[in-house]
PDB file of C-alpha atoms in Angstrom:
ATOM      1  CA  MET E   1       0.004   0.126  -0.066  1.00 45.00           C
ATOM      2  CA  LYS E   2       1.283   3.440  -0.949  1.00 53.00           C
ATOM      3  CA  LYS E   3       1.911   5.876   1.927  1.00 60.00           C
ATOM      4  CA  ALA E   4      -0.177   9.040   1.699  1.00 65.00           C
ATOM      5  CA  ILE E   5       1.920  12.195   0.845  1.00 79.00           C
ATOM      6  CA  LYS E   6       1.017  15.020   3.477  1.00 86.00           C
ATOM      7  CA  ARG E   7       1.289  18.465   2.582  1.00 88.00           C
ATOM      8  CA  SER E   8       1.133  21.213   5.267  1.00 91.00           C
ATOM      9  CA  VAL E   9      -1.403  24.049   4.632  1.00 92.00           C
ATOM     10  CA  LYS E  10      -2.163  27.309   6.223  1.00 93.00           C
ATOM     11  CA  MET E  11      -5.920  27.892   6.439  1.00 94.00           C
ATOM     12  CA  ARG E  12      -8.543  30.478   7.343  1.00 95.00           C
ATOM     13  CA  PHE E  13     -11.957  29.091   8.424  1.00 94.00           C
ATOM     14  CA  GLN E  14     -14.964  31.424   8.279  1.00 96.00           C
ATOM     15  CA  THR E  15     -18.571  30.468   9.302  1.00 95.00           C
ATOM     16  CA  LYS E  16     -21.731  32.554   9.129  1.00 97.00           C
ATOM     17  CA  ILE E  17     -25.033  31.373  10.470  1.00 96.00           C
ATOM     18  CA  PHE E  18     -28.223  33.051   9.349  1.00 96.00           C
ATOM     19  CA  ASN E  19     -31.392  32.371  11.372  1.00 93.00           C
ATOM     20  CA  GLY E  20     -34.381  34.790  10.660  1.00 89.00           C
ATOM     21  CA  ASP E  21     -33.281  38.231  11.645  1.00 92.00           C
ATOM     22  CA  HIS E  22     -30.344  36.974  13.653  1.00 94.00           C
ATOM     23  CA  SER E  23     -26.954  36.226  12.278  1.00 95.00           C
ATOM     24  CA  ASP E  24     -23.837  34.859  13.951  1.00 96.00           C
ATOM     25  CA  SER E  25     -20.165  34.459  12.723  1.00 95.00           C
ATOM     26  CA  TYR E  26     -16.672  33.428  13.764  1.00 91.00           C
ATOM     27  CA  GLU E  27     -13.474  32.622  11.994  1.00 93.00           C
ATOM     28  CA  PHE E  28     -10.038  31.473  12.904  1.00 93.00           C
ATOM     29  CA  THR E  29      -6.806  30.809  11.208  1.00 93.00           C
ATOM     30  CA  THR E  30      -4.661  27.524  11.821  1.00 93.00           C
ATOM     31  CA  ARG E  31      -2.334  25.100  10.174  1.00 93.00           C
ATOM     32  CA  GLY E  32      -3.311  21.691   8.976  1.00 94.00           C
ATOM     33  CA  GLU E  33      -2.331  18.886   6.471  1.00 94.00           C
ATOM     34  CA  LEU E  34      -3.832  17.818   3.186  1.00 92.00           C
ATOM     35  CA  PHE E  35      -3.326  14.315   1.889  1.00 91.00           C
ATOM     36  CA  HIS E  36      -4.765  11.822  -0.498  1.00 89.00           C
ATOM     37  CA  LYS E  37      -5.587   8.217   0.453  1.00 89.00           C
ATOM     38  CA  GLY E  38      -7.349   5.727  -1.880  1.00 88.00           C
ATOM     39  CA  ASN E  39      -9.848   7.714  -3.818  1.00 89.00           C
ATOM     40  CA  GLN E  40     -10.364  10.388  -1.115  1.00 93.00           C
ATOM     41  CA  ASP E  41      -8.767  13.628  -0.166  1.00 93.00           C
ATOM     42  CA  TYR E  42      -8.415  14.580   3.522  1.00 95.00           C
ATOM     43  CA  LEU E  43      -7.933  17.865   5.268  1.00 95.00           C
ATOM     44  CA  ARG E  44      -7.007  17.587   8.956  1.00 96.00           C
ATOM     45  CA  PHE E  45      -6.622  20.344  11.360  1.00 94.00           C
ATOM     46  CA  GLU E  46      -7.243  21.392  15.033  1.00 91.00           C
ATOM     47  CA  GLU E  47      -9.976  23.720  16.238  1.00 83.00           C
ATOM     48  CA  ALA E  48      -9.142  25.186  19.731  1.00 77.00           C
ATOM     49  CA  PHE E  49     -12.129  26.485  21.744  1.00 71.00           C
ATOM     50  CA  SER E  50     -10.376  27.246  25.013  1.00 71.00           C
ATOM     51  CA  GLU E  51      -6.976  26.421  26.617  1.00 73.00           C
ATOM     52  CA  ASN E  52      -8.090  22.911  27.381  1.00 76.00           C
ATOM     53  CA  GLU E  53     -10.755  22.280  24.814  1.00 78.00           C
ATOM     54  CA  SER E  54      -9.938  21.336  21.421  1.00 82.00           C
ATOM     55  CA  VAL E  55     -11.298  19.407  18.547  1.00 89.00           C
ATOM     56  CA  GLN E  56      -9.447  17.357  15.896  1.00 94.00           C
ATOM     57  CA  THR E  57     -11.336  18.039  12.576  1.00 95.00           C
ATOM     58  CA  THR E  58     -11.050  15.900   9.385  1.00 96.00           C
ATOM     59  CA  MET E  59     -12.837  16.852   6.110  1.00 96.00           C
ATOM     60  CA  LYS E  60     -12.988  13.912   3.754  1.00 96.00           C
ATOM     61  CA  TRP E  61     -13.783  14.612   0.134  1.00 96.00           C
ATOM     62  CA  ASP E  62     -14.527  11.856  -2.493  1.00 95.00           C
ATOM     63  CA  GLY E  63     -15.743  14.010  -5.399  1.00 94.00           C
ATOM     64  CA  ARG E  64     -19.451  13.962  -4.386  1.00 96.00           C
ATOM     65  CA  GLU E  65     -19.702  14.034  -0.585  1.00 97.00           C
ATOM     66  CA  LEU E  66     -17.867  16.120   1.907  1.00 98.00           C
ATOM     67  CA  MET E  67     -17.685  14.243   5.182  1.00 98.00           C
ATOM     68  CA  LEU E  68     -17.122  16.423   8.402  1.00 97.00           C
ATOM     69  CA  ILE E  69     -15.674  14.414  11.239  1.00 97.00           C
ATOM     70  CA  ARG E  70     -14.793  16.174  14.600  1.00 95.00           C
ATOM     71  CA  GLN E  71     -13.135  14.326  17.533  1.00 94.00           C
ATOM     72  CA  GLY E  72     -12.422  15.803  20.957  1.00 90.00           C
ATOM     73  CA  SER E  73     -14.638  17.748  23.429  1.00 85.00           C
ATOM     74  CA  ILE E  74     -17.187  17.484  20.596  1.00 89.00           C
ATOM     75  CA  LEU E  75     -17.865  14.605  18.423  1.00 94.00           C
ATOM     76  CA  MET E  76     -19.569  15.228  15.145  1.00 96.00           C
ATOM     77  CA  ARG E  77     -20.157  13.269  11.887  1.00 97.00           C
ATOM     78  CA  GLN E  78     -21.987  14.875   9.127  1.00 98.00           C
ATOM     79  CA  GLY E  79     -21.920  14.295   5.328  1.00 98.00           C
ATOM     80  CA  PHE E  80     -22.704  17.136   2.805  1.00 98.00           C
ATOM     81  CA  ILE E  81     -24.020  16.196  -0.746  1.00 98.00           C
ATOM     82  CA  VAL E  82     -25.474  18.904  -3.034  1.00 98.00           C
ATOM     83  CA  GLY E  83     -29.277  18.780  -3.198  1.00 97.00           C
ATOM     84  CA  GLU E  84     -29.601  15.896  -0.665  1.00 97.00           C
ATOM     85  CA  GLU E  85     -30.452  15.850   3.005  1.00 97.00           C
ATOM     86  CA  THR E  86     -27.951  13.873   4.951  1.00 98.00           C
ATOM     87  CA  ARG E  87     -28.201  12.541   8.537  1.00 97.00           C
ATOM     88  CA  GLY E  88     -25.568  12.872  11.141  1.00 98.00           C
ATOM     89  CA  ARG E  89     -24.726  12.988  14.903  1.00 97.00           C
ATOM     90  CA  TYR E  90     -23.408  15.810  17.294  1.00 95.00           C
ATOM     91  CA  VAL E  91     -22.236  14.624  20.767  1.00 94.00           C
ATOM     92  CA  THR E  92     -21.134  16.583  23.684  1.00 90.00           C
ATOM     93  CA  PRO E  93     -20.120  15.240  27.190  1.00 89.00           C
ATOM     94  CA  ASP E  94     -23.897  16.134  28.184  1.00 92.00           C
ATOM     95  CA  ALA E  95     -26.004  14.928  25.236  1.00 93.00           C
ATOM     96  CA  SER E  96     -26.276  13.348  21.761  1.00 95.00           C
ATOM     97  CA  TRP E  97     -28.435  14.785  18.966  1.00 95.00           C
ATOM     98  CA  GLU E  98     -29.402  13.742  15.499  1.00 97.00           C
ATOM     99  CA  THR E  99     -28.444  16.235  12.812  1.00 97.00           C
ATOM    100  CA  LYS E 100     -29.604  16.835   9.278  1.00 98.00           C
ATOM    101  CA  ALA E 101     -28.049  19.061   6.508  1.00 98.00           C
ATOM    102  CA  LEU E 102     -29.604  19.984   3.403  1.00 98.00           C
ATOM    103  CA  THR E 103     -26.721  21.287   1.229  1.00 98.00           C
ATOM    104  CA  ASP E 104     -27.302  23.984  -1.276  1.00 98.00           C
ATOM    105  CA  LYS E 105     -23.827  24.638  -2.441  1.00 98.00           C
ATOM    106  CA  LEU E 106     -20.464  22.713  -2.298  1.00 98.00           C
ATOM    107  CA  LEU E 107     -17.273  23.641  -3.869  1.00 96.00           C
ATOM    108  CA  VAL E 108     -13.865  21.993  -3.104  1.00 95.00           C
ATOM    109  CA  GLN E 109     -10.609  23.097  -4.787  1.00 92.00           C
ATOM    110  CA  TRP E 110      -7.309  21.931  -3.209  1.00 86.00           C
ATOM    111  CA  PRO E 111      -4.170  24.247  -3.613  1.00 81.00           C
ATOM    112  CA  SER E 112      -1.783  23.224  -6.192  1.00 75.00           C
ATOM    113  CA  GLY E 113       1.599  24.916  -6.970  1.00 68.00           C
ATOM    114  CA  LYS E 114       1.226  28.615  -6.238  1.00 67.00           C
ATOM    115  CA  THR E 115      -2.690  28.754  -6.415  1.00 75.00           C
ATOM    116  CA  ARG E 116      -4.871  28.796  -3.282  1.00 87.00           C
ATOM    117  CA  GLY E 117      -7.560  26.195  -2.526  1.00 92.00           C
ATOM    118  CA  LYS E 118     -10.949  26.681  -1.134  1.00 95.00           C
ATOM    119  CA  ILE E 119     -13.946  24.987   0.229  1.00 96.00           C
ATOM    120  CA  LYS E 120     -17.291  26.621   0.156  1.00 97.00           C
ATOM    121  CA  LEU E 121     -20.376  25.009   1.922  1.00 97.00           C
ATOM    122  CA  ILE E 122     -23.753  26.517   2.181  1.00 98.00           C
ATOM    123  CA  TYR E 123     -26.453  24.226   3.999  1.00 98.00           C
ATOM    124  CA  LYS E 124     -29.613  24.297   6.131  1.00 98.00           C
ATOM    125  CA  PHE E 125     -29.027  22.651   9.391  1.00 97.00           C
ATOM    126  CA  LYS E 126     -31.443  20.905  11.996  1.00 97.00           C
ATOM    127  CA  LEU E 127     -30.489  19.596  15.457  1.00 95.00           C
ATOM    128  CA  GLN E 128     -33.065  17.070  16.841  1.00 94.00           C
ATOM    129  CA  ASP E 129     -35.479  18.351  13.985  1.00 94.00           C
ATOM    130  CA  GLN E 130     -35.144  21.934  15.188  1.00 95.00           C
ATOM    131  CA  GLU E 131     -33.874  24.328  12.356  1.00 95.00           C
ATOM    132  CA  THR E 132     -30.652  26.233  13.392  1.00 94.00           C
ATOM    133  CA  GLY E 133     -30.617  28.288  10.205  1.00 96.00           C
ATOM    134  CA  THR E 134     -28.494  28.479   6.997  1.00 97.00           C
ATOM    135  CA  HIS E 135     -24.790  27.831   7.428  1.00 97.00           C
ATOM    136  CA  GLU E 136     -22.262  29.266   5.213  1.00 97.00           C
ATOM    137  CA  VAL E 137     -18.742  27.813   5.644  1.00 96.00           C
ATOM    138  CA  ARG E 138     -15.664  29.139   3.738  1.00 97.00           C
ATOM    139  CA  LEU E 139     -12.201  27.808   3.956  1.00 96.00           C
ATOM    140  CA  THR E 140      -9.275  29.299   2.208  1.00 95.00           C
ATOM    141  CA  LEU E 141      -6.182  27.000   1.980  1.00 94.00           C
ATOM    142  CA  GLU E 142      -2.634  27.948   1.014  1.00 91.00           C
ATOM    143  CA  GLU E 143       0.334  25.391   0.817  1.00 85.00           C
ATOM    144  CA  ASP E 144       2.516  26.112   3.882  1.00 82.00           C
ATOM    145  CA  THR E 145       6.065  26.309   2.551  1.00 75.00           C
ATOM    146  CA  GLU E 146       7.437  27.536   5.928  1.00 68.00           C
ATOM    147  CA  THR E 147       7.403  24.179   7.656  1.00 53.00           C
TER     148      THR E 147
END
């Protein structure tokens, strides 16, 4: 079996959530790694929520479905396929909820050479059948040549 070649990337992660008249947003920058294994591409990075709370996030892309896997103080597994409602799960130390995502837009472009890559994802999200609004996620990726 061929070993996956890992590339370091710098990334900017932006999320906006629109729910009726209310909107919320957050963003962060981090470093991660991008690699190809089998027929899928993987982006792995860490989200730090506080000094002692972090989540290891993996995005797995097979050309049709983007799978979001989070492990740490939050466990989450959610797939995204354009035009389809997909089921997932969101788990905290206190509770576990069923999730549903109806994906409106999904664009995945990995960085190559000197070009930047990006992921853009727009979806409607439900937690235990309660709508949480429309989520817009943007990641800007750039190969990290400093490591």
